[in-house]
JSON list of C-alpha atoms in Angstrom, two decimals:
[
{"chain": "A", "resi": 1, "resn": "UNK", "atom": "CA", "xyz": [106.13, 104.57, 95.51]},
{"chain": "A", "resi": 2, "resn": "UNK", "atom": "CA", "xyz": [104.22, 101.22, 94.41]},
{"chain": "A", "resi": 3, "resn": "UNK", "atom": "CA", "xyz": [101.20, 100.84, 92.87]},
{"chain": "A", "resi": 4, "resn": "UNK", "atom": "CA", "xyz": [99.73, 97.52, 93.57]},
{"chain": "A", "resi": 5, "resn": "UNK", "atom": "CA", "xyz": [95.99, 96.56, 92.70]},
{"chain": "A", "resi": 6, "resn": "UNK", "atom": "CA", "xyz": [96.11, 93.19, 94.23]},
{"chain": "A", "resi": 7, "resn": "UNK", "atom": "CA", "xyz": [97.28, 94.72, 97.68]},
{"chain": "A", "resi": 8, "resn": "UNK", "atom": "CA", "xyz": [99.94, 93.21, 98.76]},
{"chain": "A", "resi": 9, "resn": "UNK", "atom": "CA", "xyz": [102.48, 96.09, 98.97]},
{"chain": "A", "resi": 10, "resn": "UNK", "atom": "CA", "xyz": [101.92, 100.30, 98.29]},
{"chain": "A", "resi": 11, "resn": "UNK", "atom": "CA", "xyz": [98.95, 102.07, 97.16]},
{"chain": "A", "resi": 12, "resn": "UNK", "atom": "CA", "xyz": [95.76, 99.47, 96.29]},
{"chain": "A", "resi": 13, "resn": "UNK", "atom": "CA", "xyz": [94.41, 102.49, 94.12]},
{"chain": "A", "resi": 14, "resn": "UNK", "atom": "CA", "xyz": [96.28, 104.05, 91.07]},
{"chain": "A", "resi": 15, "resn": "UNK", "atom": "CA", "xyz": [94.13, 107.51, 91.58]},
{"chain": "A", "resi": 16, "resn": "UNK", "atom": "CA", "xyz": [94.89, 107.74, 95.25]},
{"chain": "A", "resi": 17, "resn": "UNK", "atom": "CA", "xyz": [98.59, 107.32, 94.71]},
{"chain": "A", "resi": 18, "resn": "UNK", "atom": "CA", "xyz": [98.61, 110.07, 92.10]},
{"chain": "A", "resi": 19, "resn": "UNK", "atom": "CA", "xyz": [96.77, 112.23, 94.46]},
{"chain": "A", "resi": 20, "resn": "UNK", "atom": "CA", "xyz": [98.72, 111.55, 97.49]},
{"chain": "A", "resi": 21, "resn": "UNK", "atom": "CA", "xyz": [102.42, 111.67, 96.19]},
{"chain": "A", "resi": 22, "resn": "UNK", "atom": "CA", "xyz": [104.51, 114.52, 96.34]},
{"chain": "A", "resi": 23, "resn": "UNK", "atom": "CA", "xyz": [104.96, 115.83, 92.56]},
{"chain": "A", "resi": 24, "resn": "UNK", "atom": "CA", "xyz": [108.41, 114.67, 91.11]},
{"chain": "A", "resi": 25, "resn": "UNK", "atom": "CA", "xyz": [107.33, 111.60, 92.28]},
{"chain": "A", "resi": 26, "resn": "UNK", "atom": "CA", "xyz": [108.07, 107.92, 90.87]},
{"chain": "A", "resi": 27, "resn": "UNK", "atom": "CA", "xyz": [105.07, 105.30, 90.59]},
{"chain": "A", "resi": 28, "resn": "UNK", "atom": "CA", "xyz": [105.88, 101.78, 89.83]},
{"chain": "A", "resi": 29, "resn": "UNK", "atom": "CA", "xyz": [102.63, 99.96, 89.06]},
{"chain": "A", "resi": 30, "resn": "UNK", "atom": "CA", "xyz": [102.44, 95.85, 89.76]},
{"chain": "A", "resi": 31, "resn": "UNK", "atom": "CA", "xyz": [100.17, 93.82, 88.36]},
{"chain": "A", "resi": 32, "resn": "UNK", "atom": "CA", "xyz": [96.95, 94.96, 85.94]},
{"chain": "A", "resi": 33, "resn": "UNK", "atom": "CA", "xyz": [94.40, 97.41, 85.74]},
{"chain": "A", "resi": 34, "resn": "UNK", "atom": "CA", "xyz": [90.79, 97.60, 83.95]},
{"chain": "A", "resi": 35, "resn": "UNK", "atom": "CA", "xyz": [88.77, 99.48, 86.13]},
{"chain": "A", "resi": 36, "resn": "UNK", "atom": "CA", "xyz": [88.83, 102.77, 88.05]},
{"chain": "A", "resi": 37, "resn": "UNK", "atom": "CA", "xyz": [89.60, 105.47, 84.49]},
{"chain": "A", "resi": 38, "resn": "UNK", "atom": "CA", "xyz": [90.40, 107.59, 83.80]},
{"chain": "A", "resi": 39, "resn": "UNK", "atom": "CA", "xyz": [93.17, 108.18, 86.16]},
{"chain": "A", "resi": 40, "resn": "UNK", "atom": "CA", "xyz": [94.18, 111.95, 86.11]},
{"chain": "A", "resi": 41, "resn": "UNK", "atom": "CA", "xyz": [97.55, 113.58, 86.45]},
{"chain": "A", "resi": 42, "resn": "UNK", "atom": "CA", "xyz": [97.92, 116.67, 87.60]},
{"chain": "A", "resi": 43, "resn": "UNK", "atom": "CA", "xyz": [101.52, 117.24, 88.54]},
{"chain": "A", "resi": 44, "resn": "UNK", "atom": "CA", "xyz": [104.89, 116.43, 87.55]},
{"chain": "A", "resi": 45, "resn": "UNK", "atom": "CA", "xyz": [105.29, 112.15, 88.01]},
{"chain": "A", "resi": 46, "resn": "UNK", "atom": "CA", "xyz": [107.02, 109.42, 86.54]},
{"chain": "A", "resi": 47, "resn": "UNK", "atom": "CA", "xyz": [104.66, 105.83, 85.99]},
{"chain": "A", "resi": 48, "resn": "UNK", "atom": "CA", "xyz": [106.34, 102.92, 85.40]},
{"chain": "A", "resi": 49, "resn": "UNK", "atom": "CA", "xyz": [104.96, 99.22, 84.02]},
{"chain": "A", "resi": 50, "resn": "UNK", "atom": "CA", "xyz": [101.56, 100.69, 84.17]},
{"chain": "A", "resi": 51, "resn": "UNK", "atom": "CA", "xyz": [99.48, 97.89, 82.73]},
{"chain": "A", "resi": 52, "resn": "UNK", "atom": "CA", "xyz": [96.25, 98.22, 81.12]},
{"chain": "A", "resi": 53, "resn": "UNK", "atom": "CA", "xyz": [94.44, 95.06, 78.90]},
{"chain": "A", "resi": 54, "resn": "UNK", "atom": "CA", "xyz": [90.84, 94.91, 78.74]},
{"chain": "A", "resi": 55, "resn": "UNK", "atom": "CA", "xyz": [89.17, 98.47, 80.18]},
{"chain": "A", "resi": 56, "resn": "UNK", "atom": "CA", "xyz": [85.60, 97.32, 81.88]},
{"chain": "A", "resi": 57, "resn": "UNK", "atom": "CA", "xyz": [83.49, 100.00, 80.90]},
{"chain": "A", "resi": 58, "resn": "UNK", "atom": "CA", "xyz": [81.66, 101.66, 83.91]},
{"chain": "A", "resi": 59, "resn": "UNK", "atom": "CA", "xyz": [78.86, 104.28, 82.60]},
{"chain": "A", "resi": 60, "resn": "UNK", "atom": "CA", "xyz": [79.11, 106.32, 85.85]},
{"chain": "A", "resi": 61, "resn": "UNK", "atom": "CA", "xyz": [82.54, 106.73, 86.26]},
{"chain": "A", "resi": 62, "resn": "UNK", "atom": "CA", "xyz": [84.16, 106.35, 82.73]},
{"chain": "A", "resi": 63, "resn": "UNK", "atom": "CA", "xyz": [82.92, 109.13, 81.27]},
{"chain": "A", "resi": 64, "resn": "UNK", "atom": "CA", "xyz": [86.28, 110.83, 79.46]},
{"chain": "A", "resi": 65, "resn": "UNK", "atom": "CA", "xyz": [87.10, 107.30, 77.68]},
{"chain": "A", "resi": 66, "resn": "UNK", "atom": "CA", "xyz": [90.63, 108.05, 78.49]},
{"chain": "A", "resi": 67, "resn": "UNK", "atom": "CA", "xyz": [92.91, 106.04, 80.90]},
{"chain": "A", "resi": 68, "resn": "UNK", "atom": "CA", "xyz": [95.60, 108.76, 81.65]},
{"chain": "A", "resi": 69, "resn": "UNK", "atom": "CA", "xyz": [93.80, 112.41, 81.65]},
{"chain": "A", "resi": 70, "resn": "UNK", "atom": "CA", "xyz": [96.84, 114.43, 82.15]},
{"chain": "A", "resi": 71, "resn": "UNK", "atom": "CA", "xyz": [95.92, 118.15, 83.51]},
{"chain": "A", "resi": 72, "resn": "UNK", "atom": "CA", "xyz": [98.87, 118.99, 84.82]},
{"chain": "A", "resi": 73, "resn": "UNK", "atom": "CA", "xyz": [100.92, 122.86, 84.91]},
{"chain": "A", "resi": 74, "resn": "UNK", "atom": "CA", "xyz": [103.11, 124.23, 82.01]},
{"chain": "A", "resi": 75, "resn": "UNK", "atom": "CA", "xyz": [106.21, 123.34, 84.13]},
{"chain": "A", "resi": 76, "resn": "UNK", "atom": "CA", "xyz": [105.30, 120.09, 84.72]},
{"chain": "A", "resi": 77, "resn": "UNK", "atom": "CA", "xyz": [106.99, 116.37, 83.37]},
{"chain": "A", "resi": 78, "resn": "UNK", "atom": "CA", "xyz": [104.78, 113.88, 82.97]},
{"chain": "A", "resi": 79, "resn": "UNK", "atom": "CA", "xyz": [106.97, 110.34, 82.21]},
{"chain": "A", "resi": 80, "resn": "UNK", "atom": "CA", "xyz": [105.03, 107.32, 81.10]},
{"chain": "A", "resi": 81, "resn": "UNK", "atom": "CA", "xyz": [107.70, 104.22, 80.74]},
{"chain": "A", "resi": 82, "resn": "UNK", "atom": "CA", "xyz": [107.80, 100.99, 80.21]},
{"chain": "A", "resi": 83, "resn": "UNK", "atom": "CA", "xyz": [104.09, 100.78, 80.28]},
{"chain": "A", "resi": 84, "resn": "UNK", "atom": "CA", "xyz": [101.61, 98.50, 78.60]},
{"chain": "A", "resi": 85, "resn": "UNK", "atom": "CA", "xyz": [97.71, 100.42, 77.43]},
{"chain": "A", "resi": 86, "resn": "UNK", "atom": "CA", "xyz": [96.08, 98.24, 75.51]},
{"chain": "A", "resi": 87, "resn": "UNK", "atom": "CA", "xyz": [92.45, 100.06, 74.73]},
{"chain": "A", "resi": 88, "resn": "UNK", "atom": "CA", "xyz": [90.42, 97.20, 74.27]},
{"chain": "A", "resi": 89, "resn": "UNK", "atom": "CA", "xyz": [87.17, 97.73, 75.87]},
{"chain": "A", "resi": 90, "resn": "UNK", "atom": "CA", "xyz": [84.79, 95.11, 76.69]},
{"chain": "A", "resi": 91, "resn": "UNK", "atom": "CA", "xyz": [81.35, 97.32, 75.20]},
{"chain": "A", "resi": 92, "resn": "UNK", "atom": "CA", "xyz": [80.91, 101.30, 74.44]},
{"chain": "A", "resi": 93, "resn": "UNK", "atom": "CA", "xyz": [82.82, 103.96, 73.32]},
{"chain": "A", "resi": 94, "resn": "UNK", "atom": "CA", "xyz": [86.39, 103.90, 71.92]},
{"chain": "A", "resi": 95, "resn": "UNK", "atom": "CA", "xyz": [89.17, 104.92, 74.64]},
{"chain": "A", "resi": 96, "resn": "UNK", "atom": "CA", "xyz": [92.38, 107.02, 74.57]},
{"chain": "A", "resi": 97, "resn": "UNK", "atom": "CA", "xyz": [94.86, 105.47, 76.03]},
{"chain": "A", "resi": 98, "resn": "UNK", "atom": "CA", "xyz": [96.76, 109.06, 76.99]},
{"chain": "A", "resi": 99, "resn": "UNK", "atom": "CA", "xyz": [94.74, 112.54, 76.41]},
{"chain": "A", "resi": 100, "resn": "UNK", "atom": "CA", "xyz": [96.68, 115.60, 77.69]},
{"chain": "A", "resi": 101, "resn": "UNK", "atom": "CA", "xyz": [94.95, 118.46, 78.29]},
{"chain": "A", "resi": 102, "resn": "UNK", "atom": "CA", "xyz": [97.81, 120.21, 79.52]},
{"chain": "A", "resi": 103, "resn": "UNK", "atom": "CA", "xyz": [101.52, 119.66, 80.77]},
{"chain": "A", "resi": 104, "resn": "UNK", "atom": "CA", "xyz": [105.44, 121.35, 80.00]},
{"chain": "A", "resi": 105, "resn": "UNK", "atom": "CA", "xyz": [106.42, 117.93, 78.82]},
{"chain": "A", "resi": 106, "resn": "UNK", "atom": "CA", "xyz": [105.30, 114.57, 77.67]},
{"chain": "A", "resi": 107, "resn": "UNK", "atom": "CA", "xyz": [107.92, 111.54, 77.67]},
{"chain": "A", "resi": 108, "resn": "UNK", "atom": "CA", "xyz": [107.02, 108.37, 76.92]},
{"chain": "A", "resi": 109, "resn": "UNK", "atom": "CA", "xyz": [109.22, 105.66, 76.86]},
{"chain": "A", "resi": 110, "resn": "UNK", "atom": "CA", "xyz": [109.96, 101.77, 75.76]},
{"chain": "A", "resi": 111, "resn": "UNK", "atom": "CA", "xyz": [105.86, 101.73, 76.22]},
{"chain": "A", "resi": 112, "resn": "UNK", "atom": "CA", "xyz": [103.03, 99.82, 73.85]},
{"chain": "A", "resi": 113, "resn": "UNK", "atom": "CA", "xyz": [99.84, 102.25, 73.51]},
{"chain": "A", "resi": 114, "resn": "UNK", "atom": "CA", "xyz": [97.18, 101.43, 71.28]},
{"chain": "A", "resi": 115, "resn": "UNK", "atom": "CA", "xyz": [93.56, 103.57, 70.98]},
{"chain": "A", "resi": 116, "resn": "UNK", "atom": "CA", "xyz": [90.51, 101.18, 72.07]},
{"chain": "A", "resi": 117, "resn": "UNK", "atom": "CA", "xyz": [87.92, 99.80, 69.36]},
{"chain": "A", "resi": 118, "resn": "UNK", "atom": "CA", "xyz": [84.56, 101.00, 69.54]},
{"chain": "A", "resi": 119, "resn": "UNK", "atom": "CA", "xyz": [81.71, 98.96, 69.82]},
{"chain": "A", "resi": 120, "resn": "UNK", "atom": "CA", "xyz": [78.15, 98.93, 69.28]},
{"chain": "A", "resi": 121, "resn": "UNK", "atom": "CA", "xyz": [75.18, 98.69, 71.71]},
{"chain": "A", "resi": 122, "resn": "UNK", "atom": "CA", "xyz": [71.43, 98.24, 72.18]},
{"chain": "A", "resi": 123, "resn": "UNK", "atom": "CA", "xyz": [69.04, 99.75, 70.11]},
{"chain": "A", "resi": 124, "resn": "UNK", "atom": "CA", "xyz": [71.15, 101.59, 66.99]},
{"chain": "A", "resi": 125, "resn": "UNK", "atom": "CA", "xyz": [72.92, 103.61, 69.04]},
{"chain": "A", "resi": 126, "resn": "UNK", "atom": "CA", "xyz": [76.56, 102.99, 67.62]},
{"chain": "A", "resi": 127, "resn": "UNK", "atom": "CA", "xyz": [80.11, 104.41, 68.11]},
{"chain": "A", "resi": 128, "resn": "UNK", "atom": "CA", "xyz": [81.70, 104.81, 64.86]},
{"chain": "A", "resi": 129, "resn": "UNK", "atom": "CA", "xyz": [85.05, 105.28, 65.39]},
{"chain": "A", "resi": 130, "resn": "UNK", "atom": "CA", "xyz": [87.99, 103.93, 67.01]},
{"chain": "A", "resi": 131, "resn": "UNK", "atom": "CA", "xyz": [90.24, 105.55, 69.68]},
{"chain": "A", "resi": 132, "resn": "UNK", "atom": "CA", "xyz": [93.14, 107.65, 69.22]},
{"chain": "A", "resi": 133, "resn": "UNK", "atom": "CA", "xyz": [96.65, 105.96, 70.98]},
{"chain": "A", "resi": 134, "resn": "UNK", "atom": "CA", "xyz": [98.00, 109.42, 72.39]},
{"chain": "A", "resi": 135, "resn": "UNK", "atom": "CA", "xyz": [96.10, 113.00, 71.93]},
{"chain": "A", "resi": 136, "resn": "UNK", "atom": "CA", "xyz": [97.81, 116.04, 73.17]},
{"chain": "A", "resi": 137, "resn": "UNK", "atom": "CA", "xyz": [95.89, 119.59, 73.42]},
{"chain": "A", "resi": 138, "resn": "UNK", "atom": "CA", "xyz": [98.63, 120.95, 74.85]},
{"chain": "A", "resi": 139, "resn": "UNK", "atom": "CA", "xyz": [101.97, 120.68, 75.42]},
{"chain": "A", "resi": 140, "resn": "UNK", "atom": "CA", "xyz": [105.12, 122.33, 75.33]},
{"chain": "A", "resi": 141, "resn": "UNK", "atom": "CA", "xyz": [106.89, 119.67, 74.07]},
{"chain": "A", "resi": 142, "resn": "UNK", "atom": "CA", "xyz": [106.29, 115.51, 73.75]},
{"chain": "A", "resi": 143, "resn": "UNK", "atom": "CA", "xyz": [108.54, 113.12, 73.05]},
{"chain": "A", "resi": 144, "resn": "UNK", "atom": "CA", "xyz": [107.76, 109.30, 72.21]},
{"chain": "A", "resi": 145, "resn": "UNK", "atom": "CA", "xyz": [111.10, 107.28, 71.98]},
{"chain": "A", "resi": 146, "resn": "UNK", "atom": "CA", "xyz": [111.00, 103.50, 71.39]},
{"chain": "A", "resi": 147, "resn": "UNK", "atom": "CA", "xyz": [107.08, 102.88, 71.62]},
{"chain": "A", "resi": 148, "resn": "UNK", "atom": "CA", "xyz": [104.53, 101.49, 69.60]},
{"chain": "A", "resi": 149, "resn": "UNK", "atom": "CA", "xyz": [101.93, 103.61, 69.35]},
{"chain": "A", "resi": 150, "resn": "UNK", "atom": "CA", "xyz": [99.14, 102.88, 66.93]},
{"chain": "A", "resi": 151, "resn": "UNK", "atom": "CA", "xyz": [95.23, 103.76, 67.08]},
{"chain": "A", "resi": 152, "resn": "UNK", "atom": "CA", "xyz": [92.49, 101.77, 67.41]},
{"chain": "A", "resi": 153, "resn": "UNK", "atom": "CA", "xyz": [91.00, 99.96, 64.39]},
{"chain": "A", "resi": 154, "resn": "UNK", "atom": "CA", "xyz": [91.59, 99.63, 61.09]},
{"chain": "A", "resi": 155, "resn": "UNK", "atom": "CA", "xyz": [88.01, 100.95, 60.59]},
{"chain": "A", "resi": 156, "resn": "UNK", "atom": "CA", "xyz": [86.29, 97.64, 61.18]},
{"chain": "A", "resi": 157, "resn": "UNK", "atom": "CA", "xyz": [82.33, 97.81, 59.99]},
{"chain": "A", "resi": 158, "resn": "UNK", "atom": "CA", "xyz": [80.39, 97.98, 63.16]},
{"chain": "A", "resi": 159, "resn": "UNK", "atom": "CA", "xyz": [77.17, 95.26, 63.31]},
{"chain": "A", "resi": 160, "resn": "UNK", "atom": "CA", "xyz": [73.71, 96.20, 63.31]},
{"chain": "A", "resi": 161, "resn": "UNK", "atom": "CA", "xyz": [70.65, 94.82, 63.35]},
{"chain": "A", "resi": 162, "resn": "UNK", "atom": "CA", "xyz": [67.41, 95.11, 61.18]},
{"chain": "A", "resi": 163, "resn": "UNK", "atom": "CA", "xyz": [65.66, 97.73, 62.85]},
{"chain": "A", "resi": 164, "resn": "UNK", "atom": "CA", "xyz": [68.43, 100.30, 62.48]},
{"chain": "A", "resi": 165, "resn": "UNK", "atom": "CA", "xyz": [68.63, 102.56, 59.64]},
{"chain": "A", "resi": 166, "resn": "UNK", "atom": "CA", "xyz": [71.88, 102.12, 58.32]},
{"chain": "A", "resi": 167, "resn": "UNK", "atom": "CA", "xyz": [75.31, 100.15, 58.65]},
{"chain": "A", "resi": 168, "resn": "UNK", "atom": "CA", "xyz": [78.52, 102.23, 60.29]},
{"chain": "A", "resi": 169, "resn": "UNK", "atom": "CA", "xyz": [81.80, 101.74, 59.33]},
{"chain": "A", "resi": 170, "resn": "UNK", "atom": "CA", "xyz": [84.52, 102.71, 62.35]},
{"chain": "A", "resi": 171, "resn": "UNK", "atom": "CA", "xyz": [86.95, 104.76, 61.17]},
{"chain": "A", "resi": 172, "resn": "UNK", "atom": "CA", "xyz": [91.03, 104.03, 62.16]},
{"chain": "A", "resi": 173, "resn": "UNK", "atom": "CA", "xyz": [91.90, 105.73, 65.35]},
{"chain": "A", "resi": 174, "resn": "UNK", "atom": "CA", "xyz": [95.02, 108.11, 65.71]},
{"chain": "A", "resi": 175, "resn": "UNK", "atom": "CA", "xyz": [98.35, 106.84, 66.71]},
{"chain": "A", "resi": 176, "resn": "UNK", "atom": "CA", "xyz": [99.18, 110.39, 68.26]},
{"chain": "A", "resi": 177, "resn": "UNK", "atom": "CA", "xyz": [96.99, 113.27, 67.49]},
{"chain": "A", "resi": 178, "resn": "UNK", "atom": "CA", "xyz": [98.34, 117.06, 68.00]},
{"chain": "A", "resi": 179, "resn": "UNK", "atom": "CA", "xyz": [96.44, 119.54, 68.03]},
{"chain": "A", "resi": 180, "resn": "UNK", "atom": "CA", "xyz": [96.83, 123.52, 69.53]},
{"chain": "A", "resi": 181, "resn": "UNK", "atom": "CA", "xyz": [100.74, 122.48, 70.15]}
]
């Protein structure tokens, strides 16, 4: 099936198609995405050349900071390949670009992931870390084979202005963080 935000073949949405295909399913994505996360997965599917650059940050409807929420069954394969996340985020808090809450297996392959920076915004309120590449809660087994995966970062010191109490200092986010695995 094809994935195509400017709409000139497929599925115009990335959500729909994951919704809509039959599990087992392949996805190839064309062109870019920056809107419209997190996009959750909740049965076996392969997505290829998914694309992410700059994530626009939407307050109502980007409230997990992740761009692929996978929720999917302990028999399920969730493949991720040849795929581009880049979590830079125009303003807000840092993004994931993969958080599993659940699947059998994780592949991903010949892909570039990196966690998103966090930012700071109006009136001291600050996000003082950076986001985490890949974070698995669990998962009966991952594999990441010829990837760059690295988290956001390298614990840049966030601005502030005069009125607020104290500088922050982001901290380096995760390449891949594993945890109850």
């Amino acid at each position: 099936f094809i994935v195509d935000p400017a709409g000139s073949e497929g599925f115009l949405d990335m959500q729909t198609a994951l919704d809509t295909v039959p599990p087992g399913s392949t996805l190839l994505v064309k062109g870019v995405f920056n809107s419209g996360f997190p996009f959750v997965v909740t049965k076996s599917v392969t997505i290829l050349e998914l694309n992410v650059e700059t994530i626009k940050y939407d307050t109502t409807s980007f409230t997990n900071h992740f761009v692929l929420d996978i929720q999917a069954g302990p028999d399920d394969v969730v493949v991720v390949k040849d795929s581009r996340i880049l979590g830079k985020i125009s303003y807000g808090p840092a993004s994931e670009a993969i958080h599993v809450t659940s699947v059998g297996d994780l592949v991903v392959r010949d892909s570039e992931l990196t966690g998103g920076s966090g930012s700071i915004s109006a009136a001291c309120e600050t996000y003082d870390n950076n986001g985490d590449a890949i974070v698995v809660e669990s998962a009966r087994a991952v594999s990441i084979i010829g990837c760059i995966v690295q988290g956001g970062g390298p614990g840049d010191a966030l601005v502030r202005d005069d009125t607020c109490p104290s500088a922050w200092t982001a901290r380096g986010g995760h390449g891949v963080l594993v945890t109850g695995t």
